[in-house]
mmCIF file of C-alpha atoms in Angstrom:
data_model
loop_
_atom_site.group_PDB
_atom_site.id
_atom_site.type_symbol
_atom_site.label_atom_id
_atom_site.label_comp_id
_atom_site.label_asym_id
_atom_site.label_seq_id
_atom_site.Cartn_x
_atom_site.Cartn_y
_atom_site.Cartn_z
ATOM 1 C CA UNK D 1 71.021 60.400 59.840
ATOM 2 C CA UNK D 2 68.360 59.332 62.081
ATOM 3 C CA UNK D 3 65.488 60.876 60.335
ATOM 4 C CA UNK D 4 66.565 58.820 57.248
ATOM 5 C CA UNK D 5 66.172 55.668 59.009
ATOM 6 C CA UNK D 6 63.390 56.686 61.063
ATOM 7 C CA UNK D 7 60.767 56.859 57.997
ATOM 8 C CA UNK D 8 58.645 54.029 57.035
ATOM 9 C CA UNK D 9 58.923 52.471 53.522
ATOM 10 C CA UNK D 10 55.795 53.097 51.221
ATOM 11 C CA UNK D 11 53.205 50.103 51.016
ATOM 12 C CA UNK D 12 53.142 47.459 48.094
ATOM 13 C CA UNK D 13 50.862 48.508 45.625
ATOM 14 C CA UNK D 14 49.199 45.186 43.972
ATOM 15 C CA UNK D 15 47.427 45.142 40.505
ATOM 16 C CA UNK D 16 43.388 45.131 41.137
ATOM 17 C CA UNK D 17 42.049 43.244 38.651
ATOM 18 C CA UNK D 18 39.183 44.329 36.183
ATOM 19 C CA UNK D 19 36.316 42.478 34.933
ATOM 20 C CA UNK D 20 33.988 43.584 32.164
ATOM 21 C CA UNK D 21 31.017 45.260 33.052
ATOM 22 C CA UNK D 22 29.023 43.045 29.854
ATOM 23 C CA UNK D 23 29.566 39.627 28.181
ATOM 24 C CA UNK D 24 27.630 39.662 24.962
ATOM 25 C CA UNK D 25 25.693 36.269 24.936
ATOM 26 C CA UNK D 26 25.574 34.228 22.174
ATOM 27 C CA UNK D 27 22.803 34.121 19.451
ATOM 28 C CA UNK D 28 20.054 32.230 20.290
ATOM 29 C CA UNK D 29 18.615 29.667 17.516
ATOM 30 C CA UNK D 30 15.522 30.923 16.049
ATOM 31 C CA UNK D 31 12.417 28.772 17.461
ATOM 32 C CA UNK D 32 9.553 27.632 14.970
ATOM 33 C CA UNK D 33 7.471 30.223 13.674
ATOM 34 C CA UNK D 34 9.701 32.976 15.819
ATOM 35 C CA UNK D 35 10.703 34.739 12.399
ATOM 36 C CA UNK D 36 14.186 36.039 13.800
ATOM 37 C CA UNK D 37 16.172 34.339 11.010
ATOM 38 C CA UNK D 38 19.200 36.924 11.443
ATOM 39 C CA UNK D 39 21.251 34.436 13.671
ATOM 40 C CA UNK D 40 21.526 32.223 10.940
ATOM 41 C CA UNK D 41 22.426 35.344 8.974
ATOM 42 C CA UNK D 42 19.202 35.776 6.172
ATOM 43 C CA UNK D 43 16.710 38.454 6.975
ATOM 44 C CA UNK D 44 13.118 38.150 7.338
ATOM 45 C CA UNK D 45 12.495 38.564 3.712
ATOM 46 C CA UNK D 46 15.081 36.011 2.586
ATOM 47 C CA UNK D 47 13.791 33.588 4.942
ATOM 48 C CA UNK D 48 10.257 34.305 3.684
ATOM 49 C CA UNK D 49 11.242 33.986 0.161
ATOM 50 C CA UNK D 50 12.678 30.836 0.763
ATOM 51 C CA UNK D 51 9.372 29.761 2.143
ATOM 52 C CA UNK D 52 6.937 30.848 -0.148
ATOM 53 C CA UNK D 53 9.329 29.166 -2.419
ATOM 54 C CA UNK D 54 9.051 25.736 -0.812
ATOM 55 C CA UNK D 55 5.306 25.898 -0.763
ATOM 56 C CA UNK D 56 5.550 26.351 -4.574
ATOM 57 C CA UNK D 57 7.348 23.650 -5.437
ATOM 58 C CA UNK D 58 5.319 21.525 -3.090
ATOM 59 C CA UNK D 59 2.435 22.811 -4.648
ATOM 60 C CA UNK D 60 3.454 22.151 -8.313
ATOM 61 C CA UNK D 61 4.800 18.630 -7.237
ATOM 62 C CA UNK D 62 0.860 17.888 -5.806
ATOM 63 C CA UNK D 63 -0.499 19.538 -9.351
ATOM 64 C CA UNK D 64 1.625 17.745 -11.867
ATOM 65 C CA UNK D 65 0.752 14.348 -9.964
ATOM 66 C CA UNK D 66 -2.746 15.049 -9.957
ATOM 67 C CA UNK D 67 -2.762 16.182 -13.743
ATOM 68 C CA UNK D 68 -0.742 13.081 -15.379
ATOM 69 C CA UNK D 69 -1.957 10.248 -13.057
ATOM 70 C CA UNK D 70 -5.323 11.853 -11.603
ATOM 71 C CA UNK D 71 -7.056 11.332 -15.164
ATOM 72 C CA UNK D 72 -5.927 7.608 -15.293
ATOM 73 C CA UNK D 73 -6.092 6.806 -11.279
ATOM 74 C CA UNK D 74 -7.551 9.313 -8.880
ATOM 75 C CA UNK D 75 -5.845 9.962 -5.792
ATOM 76 C CA UNK D 76 -9.209 10.166 -4.064
ATOM 77 C CA UNK D 77 -9.300 6.616 -4.957
ATOM 78 C CA UNK D 78 -6.089 5.254 -4.153
ATOM 79 C CA UNK D 79 -6.890 6.984 -0.425
ATOM 80 C CA UNK D 80 -10.441 4.940 -0.320
ATOM 81 C CA UNK D 81 -8.723 1.729 -1.411
ATOM 82 C CA UNK D 82 -5.965 1.971 1.652
ATOM 83 C CA UNK D 83 -8.843 3.189 3.927
ATOM 84 C CA UNK D 84 -8.283 -0.289 6.165
ATOM 85 C CA UNK D 85 -8.141 -0.775 9.719
ATOM 86 C CA UNK D 86 -6.263 -3.712 11.609
ATOM 87 C CA UNK D 87 -9.367 -5.787 12.269
ATOM 88 C CA UNK D 88 -10.423 -5.518 8.215
ATOM 89 C CA UNK D 89 -6.668 -6.442 7.313
ATOM 90 C CA UNK D 90 -7.106 -9.881 9.636
ATOM 91 C CA UNK D 91 -10.360 -10.956 8.922
ATOM 92 C CA UNK D 92 -9.598 -10.188 5.193
ATOM 93 C CA UNK D 93 -7.307 -12.377 5.120
ATOM 94 C CA UNK D 94 -8.846 -15.324 6.912
ATOM 95 C CA UNK D 95 -11.656 -14.435 3.970
ATOM 96 C CA UNK D 96 -8.924 -15.092 1.196
ATOM 97 C CA UNK D 97 -7.465 -18.074 3.250
ATOM 98 C CA UNK D 98 -11.067 -19.784 4.370
ATOM 99 C CA UNK D 99 -13.599 -18.575 1.485
ATOM 100 C CA UNK D 100 -15.857 -21.560 1.929
ATOM 101 C CA UNK D 101 -18.752 -20.459 4.344
ATOM 102 C CA UNK D 102 -18.710 -16.478 3.989
ATOM 103 C CA UNK D 103 -22.149 -14.855 3.631
ATOM 104 C CA UNK D 104 -22.822 -12.368 2.367
ATOM 105 C CA UNK D 105 -20.371 -11.582 -1.009
ATOM 106 C CA UNK D 106 -22.547 -8.148 -1.846
ATOM 107 C CA UNK D 107 -21.164 -5.304 -1.319
ATOM 108 C CA UNK D 108 -22.335 -2.470 0.950
ATOM 109 C CA UNK D 109 -23.344 0.970 -0.739
ATOM 110 C CA UNK D 110 -23.684 4.130 1.117
ATOM 111 C CA UNK D 111 -25.179 7.915 0.124
ATOM 112 C CA UNK D 112 -22.489 10.810 0.076
ATOM 113 C CA UNK D 113 -23.122 13.696 1.134
ATOM 114 C CA UNK D 114 -23.983 15.086 -2.276
ATOM 115 C CA UNK D 115 -26.898 12.587 -2.360
ATOM 116 C CA UNK D 116 -25.003 10.267 -4.923
ATOM 117 C CA UNK D 117 -24.423 6.535 -3.892
ATOM 118 C CA UNK D 118 -20.734 5.007 -3.609
ATOM 119 C CA UNK D 119 -19.415 2.024 -2.019
ATOM 120 C CA UNK D 120 -18.578 1.789 1.620
ATOM 121 C CA UNK D 121 -14.939 1.816 2.083
ATOM 122 C CA UNK D 122 -12.995 -1.609 2.941
ATOM 123 C CA UNK D 123 -12.566 -0.689 6.828
ATOM 124 C CA UNK D 124 -16.646 -0.525 6.920
ATOM 125 C CA UNK D 125 -16.961 -3.555 4.564
ATOM 126 C CA UNK D 126 -15.012 -6.825 4.344
ATOM 127 C CA UNK D 127 -16.541 -7.734 0.463
ATOM 128 C CA UNK D 128 -14.677 -4.057 -0.840
ATOM 129 C CA UNK D 129 -11.399 -4.809 -2.314
ATOM 130 C CA UNK D 130 -8.425 -2.479 -1.160
ATOM 131 C CA UNK D 131 -4.932 -2.325 -2.366
ATOM 132 C CA UNK D 132 -3.276 -2.488 1.024
ATOM 133 C CA UNK D 133 -3.034 -6.454 1.400
ATOM 134 C CA UNK D 134 -2.166 -7.086 -2.773
ATOM 135 C CA UNK D 135 0.911 -4.377 -1.906
ATOM 136 C CA UNK D 136 1.826 -6.145 1.600
ATOM 137 C CA UNK D 137 1.558 -9.308 -0.202
ATOM 138 C CA UNK D 138 3.757 -8.707 -3.104
ATOM 139 C CA UNK D 139 6.617 -6.784 -0.975
ATOM 140 C CA UNK D 140 6.241 -10.115 1.147
ATOM 141 C CA UNK D 141 6.743 -12.628 -1.901
ATOM 142 C CA UNK D 142 9.842 -10.957 -3.495
ATOM 143 C CA UNK D 143 11.331 -11.206 -0.061
ATOM 144 C CA UNK D 144 10.239 -15.086 0.935
ATOM 145 C CA UNK D 145 10.900 -15.945 -2.941
ATOM 146 C CA UNK D 146 14.916 -14.475 -1.904
ATOM 147 C CA UNK D 147 14.982 -15.776 1.141
ATOM 148 C CA UNK D 148 14.256 -19.162 -0.556
ATOM 149 C CA UNK D 149 16.674 -19.306 -2.896
ATOM 150 C CA UNK D 150 19.170 -17.817 -0.332
ATOM 151 C CA UNK D 151 18.451 -21.067 1.734
ATOM 152 C CA UNK D 152 18.986 -23.084 -1.417
ATOM 153 C CA UNK D 153 22.589 -21.393 -2.230
ATOM 154 C CA UNK D 154 21.336 -19.833 -5.011
ATOM 155 C CA UNK D 155 20.514 -16.495 -3.993
ATOM 156 C CA UNK D 156 21.723 -13.127 -6.095
ATOM 157 C CA UNK D 157 20.547 -9.905 -6.107
ATOM 158 C CA UNK D 158 18.807 -9.949 -9.159
ATOM 159 C CA UNK D 159 16.614 -12.659 -7.957
ATOM 160 C CA UNK D 160 14.557 -9.804 -6.271
ATOM 161 C CA UNK D 161 13.933 -7.863 -9.453
ATOM 162 C CA UNK D 162 13.018 -10.967 -11.215
ATOM 163 C CA UNK D 163 11.015 -12.015 -8.873
ATOM 164 C CA UNK D 164 9.240 -8.440 -9.083
ATOM 165 C CA UNK D 165 8.935 -8.296 -12.737
ATOM 166 C CA UNK D 166 7.509 -11.770 -12.588
ATOM 167 C CA UNK D 167 4.820 -10.729 -10.254
ATOM 168 C CA UNK D 168 4.122 -7.469 -12.081
ATOM 169 C CA UNK D 169 3.418 -9.388 -15.291
ATOM 170 C CA UNK D 170 1.227 -11.776 -13.914
ATOM 171 C CA UNK D 171 -0.993 -8.968 -12.491
ATOM 172 C CA UNK D 172 -1.163 -7.420 -15.261
ATOM 173 C CA UNK D 173 -1.926 -10.520 -17.690
ATOM 174 C CA UNK D 174 -4.967 -11.234 -15.045
ATOM 175 C CA UNK D 175 -6.033 -7.835 -15.420
ATOM 176 C CA UNK D 176 -6.107 -7.245 -19.023
ATOM 177 C CA UNK D 177 -7.715 -10.885 -18.956
ATOM 178 C CA UNK D 178 -10.630 -9.791 -16.648
ATOM 179 C CA UNK D 179 -10.879 -6.258 -18.738
ATOM 180 C CA UNK D 180 -10.636 -8.041 -22.462
ATOM 181 C CA UNK D 181 -13.583 -10.438 -20.997
ATOM 182 C CA UNK D 182 -15.527 -7.961 -19.899
ATOM 183 C CA UNK D 183 -15.425 -5.896 -22.683
ATOM 184 C CA UNK D 184 -16.389 -8.782 -24.985
ATOM 185 C CA UNK D 185 -18.939 -9.405 -22.897
ATOM 186 C CA UNK D 186 -20.383 -6.171 -23.104
ATOM 187 C CA UNK D 187 -20.402 -5.791 -19.556
ATOM 188 C CA UNK D 188 -21.328 -2.184 -18.160
ATOM 189 C CA UNK D 189 -18.700 -0.110 -16.132
ATOM 190 C CA UNK D 190 -17.086 -3.744 -15.808
ATOM 191 C CA UNK D 191 -15.658 -2.456 -12.329
ATOM 192 C CA UNK D 192 -12.983 0.185 -11.424
ATOM 193 C CA UNK D 193 -9.246 -0.392 -12.667
ATOM 194 C CA UNK D 194 -7.895 -0.465 -9.207
ATOM 195 C CA UNK D 195 -11.044 -3.285 -8.017
ATOM 196 C CA UNK D 196 -9.942 -5.390 -10.855
ATOM 197 C CA UNK D 197 -6.053 -4.933 -9.642
ATOM 198 C CA UNK D 198 -6.929 -5.832 -6.036
ATOM 199 C CA UNK D 199 -8.864 -9.024 -6.837
ATOM 200 C CA UNK D 200 -5.779 -10.126 -8.618
ATOM 201 C CA UNK D 201 -3.678 -9.062 -5.810
ATOM 202 C CA UNK D 202 -5.034 -11.568 -3.519
ATOM 203 C CA UNK D 203 -3.567 -14.269 -5.325
ATOM 204 C CA UNK D 204 -0.436 -13.722 -3.686
ATOM 205 C CA UNK D 205 -1.555 -14.291 0.052
ATOM 206 C CA UNK D 206 -1.940 -18.273 -1.177
ATOM 207 C CA UNK D 207 1.058 -18.138 -3.038
ATOM 208 C CA UNK D 208 3.092 -17.042 -0.076
ATOM 209 C CA UNK D 209 1.804 -19.909 2.064
ATOM 210 C CA UNK D 210 3.118 -22.498 -0.365
ATOM 211 C CA UNK D 211 6.302 -20.835 -0.429
ATOM 212 C CA UNK D 212 6.817 -20.970 3.379
ATOM 213 C CA UNK D 213 5.532 -24.532 3.171
ATOM 214 C CA UNK D 214 8.327 -24.954 0.854
ATOM 215 C CA UNK D 215 10.656 -23.559 3.513
ATOM 216 C CA UNK D 216 9.643 -26.098 6.081
ATOM 217 C CA UNK D 217 10.080 -29.012 3.990
ATOM 218 C CA UNK D 218 7.370 -31.099 4.540
ATOM 219 C CA UNK D 219 7.483 -33.030 1.670
ATOM 220 C CA UNK D 220 6.428 -33.147 -2.241
ATOM 221 C CA UNK D 221 3.168 -34.493 -0.954
ATOM 222 C CA UNK D 222 2.254 -31.822 1.531
ATOM 223 C CA UNK D 223 3.905 -28.944 -0.884
ATOM 224 C CA UNK D 224 1.189 -29.780 -3.663
ATOM 225 C CA UNK D 225 -1.597 -30.358 -1.222
ATOM 226 C CA UNK D 226 -1.115 -26.537 0.293
ATOM 227 C CA UNK D 227 -0.471 -25.299 -3.320
ATOM 228 C CA UNK D 228 -3.936 -27.138 -4.623
ATOM 229 C CA UNK D 229 -5.799 -25.517 -1.423
ATOM 230 C CA UNK D 230 -4.320 -22.138 -2.127
ATOM 231 C CA UNK D 231 -5.808 -22.360 -5.566
ATOM 232 C CA UNK D 232 -9.112 -23.705 -4.733
ATOM 233 C CA UNK D 233 -9.495 -20.988 -1.983
ATOM 234 C CA UNK D 234 -7.906 -18.155 -4.413
ATOM 235 C CA UNK D 235 -10.517 -19.710 -7.188
ATOM 236 C CA UNK D 236 -13.747 -19.708 -5.533
ATOM 237 C CA UNK D 237 -12.914 -16.635 -3.537
ATOM 238 C CA UNK D 238 -12.384 -14.459 -7.075
ATOM 239 C CA UNK D 239 -15.814 -16.605 -7.928
ATOM 240 C CA UNK D 240 -17.794 -15.087 -5.767
ATOM 241 C CA UNK D 241 -16.036 -11.615 -5.367
ATOM 242 C CA UNK D 242 -16.098 -10.597 -9.472
ATOM 243 C CA UNK D 243 -19.734 -11.811 -9.676
ATOM 244 C CA UNK D 244 -20.886 -8.427 -8.368
ATOM 245 C CA UNK D 245 -18.626 -6.878 -11.392
ATOM 246 C CA UNK D 246 -19.659 -9.626 -13.884
ATOM 247 C CA UNK D 247 -23.210 -10.381 -13.025
ATOM 248 C CA UNK D 248 -24.355 -6.866 -10.959
ATOM 249 C CA UNK D 249 -27.634 -7.474 -8.977
ATOM 250 C CA UNK D 250 -29.932 -5.004 -7.665
ATOM 251 C CA UNK D 251 -28.516 -5.239 -3.886
ATOM 252 C CA UNK D 252 -25.010 -5.222 -5.324
ATOM 253 C CA UNK D 253 -24.786 -2.261 -7.636
ATOM 254 C CA UNK D 254 -25.078 1.264 -7.759
ATOM 255 C CA UNK D 255 -26.476 1.092 -11.218
ATOM 256 C CA UNK D 256 -28.968 -1.896 -11.543
ATOM 257 C CA UNK D 257 -28.925 -3.369 -14.989
ATOM 258 C CA UNK D 258 -30.755 -6.399 -16.549
ATOM 259 C CA UNK D 259 -29.307 -9.716 -18.200
ATOM 260 C CA UNK D 260 -30.784 -11.972 -20.227
ATOM 261 C CA UNK D 261 -30.363 -15.484 -19.818
ATOM 262 C CA UNK D 262 -28.193 -15.846 -22.856
ATOM 263 C CA UNK D 263 -25.821 -13.413 -21.254
ATOM 264 C CA UNK D 264 -26.001 -14.569 -17.667
ATOM 265 C CA UNK D 265 -24.701 -18.084 -19.234
ATOM 266 C CA UNK D 266 -21.474 -16.349 -21.080
ATOM 267 C CA UNK D 267 -20.681 -14.633 -18.047
ATOM 268 C CA UNK D 268 -20.955 -17.435 -15.645
ATOM 269 C CA UNK D 269 -18.772 -19.406 -18.403
ATOM 270 C CA UNK D 270 -16.448 -16.381 -18.188
ATOM 271 C CA UNK D 271 -16.302 -16.758 -14.261
ATOM 272 C CA UNK D 272 -15.284 -19.899 -14.329
ATOM 273 C CA UNK D 273 -12.711 -19.776 -16.705
ATOM 274 C CA UNK D 274 -10.928 -16.655 -14.864
ATOM 275 C CA UNK D 275 -11.143 -19.028 -11.697
ATOM 276 C CA UNK D 276 -9.785 -22.005 -13.080
ATOM 277 C CA UNK D 277 -6.699 -20.128 -15.227
ATOM 278 C CA UNK D 278 -5.303 -18.869 -12.005
ATOM 279 C CA UNK D 279 -3.776 -22.173 -11.454
ATOM 280 C CA UNK D 280 -1.636 -21.340 -14.143
ATOM 281 C CA UNK D 281 -0.654 -17.579 -12.889
ATOM 282 C CA UNK D 282 0.237 -19.080 -9.067
ATOM 283 C CA UNK D 283 2.132 -22.020 -10.673
ATOM 284 C CA UNK D 284 4.638 -19.302 -12.670
ATOM 285 C CA UNK D 285 4.591 -17.398 -9.183
ATOM 286 C CA UNK D 286 5.615 -20.502 -7.245
ATOM 287 C CA UNK D 287 8.618 -21.237 -9.434
ATOM 288 C CA UNK D 288 11.239 -19.089 -8.351
#
């Protein structure tokens, strides 16, 4: 009995926690160009095939645009007419609105790497036509026309489409008039298509100025005075700018030509007619 009570109880056994010796890390996101596409469930062969397929699609798209539109308007020519700078845009807008004392009006010529003569880009020549200002002016005209109808509580989403259609029709008619006149007068070259479209697009600057005056509502007299000034400025600008197309001289053309006195008289008459008809185009555009 004494031996039984003198025996000590056994020590308590606590469970020892066990920790895993290795914790798997989640797959890392492959960085650009690392080539590790396994984390996305793709092997390298599949990823390379997808990249080659995307590059082929882009190349096919560029080839399609070049084949279908490159013959009519070369992409290099479009880049040339959008090669502008901030200073050029500001000076060109000043020239379009205040063309009265500008000198000279002849365009600058440079020699390319292949030895051929070509026109300098707009950023280097204030007299070079560009597409940036006409395009931005076209978009601004549509927005200002919508704003004016909205303030008059007669806005409708169709106003946007109607204004855009009206503007494009006016630009097309102006281009066809100049192109047809140059053809009938046997003007060699008669300028690039983009040049003529650009010259016709500058009229939107004066139209926007007239519409903004109407938003202020200074009165009918001041409104029409602003319209007449915008028309006169645009007409004078076109009269001097298109002279290099209709009556090229030795200093402002890459292909010098001679013009007889009779031809010169008819071409000057055509220039004045093109300047005067601007009042019709601008009158259509301001009626929104």
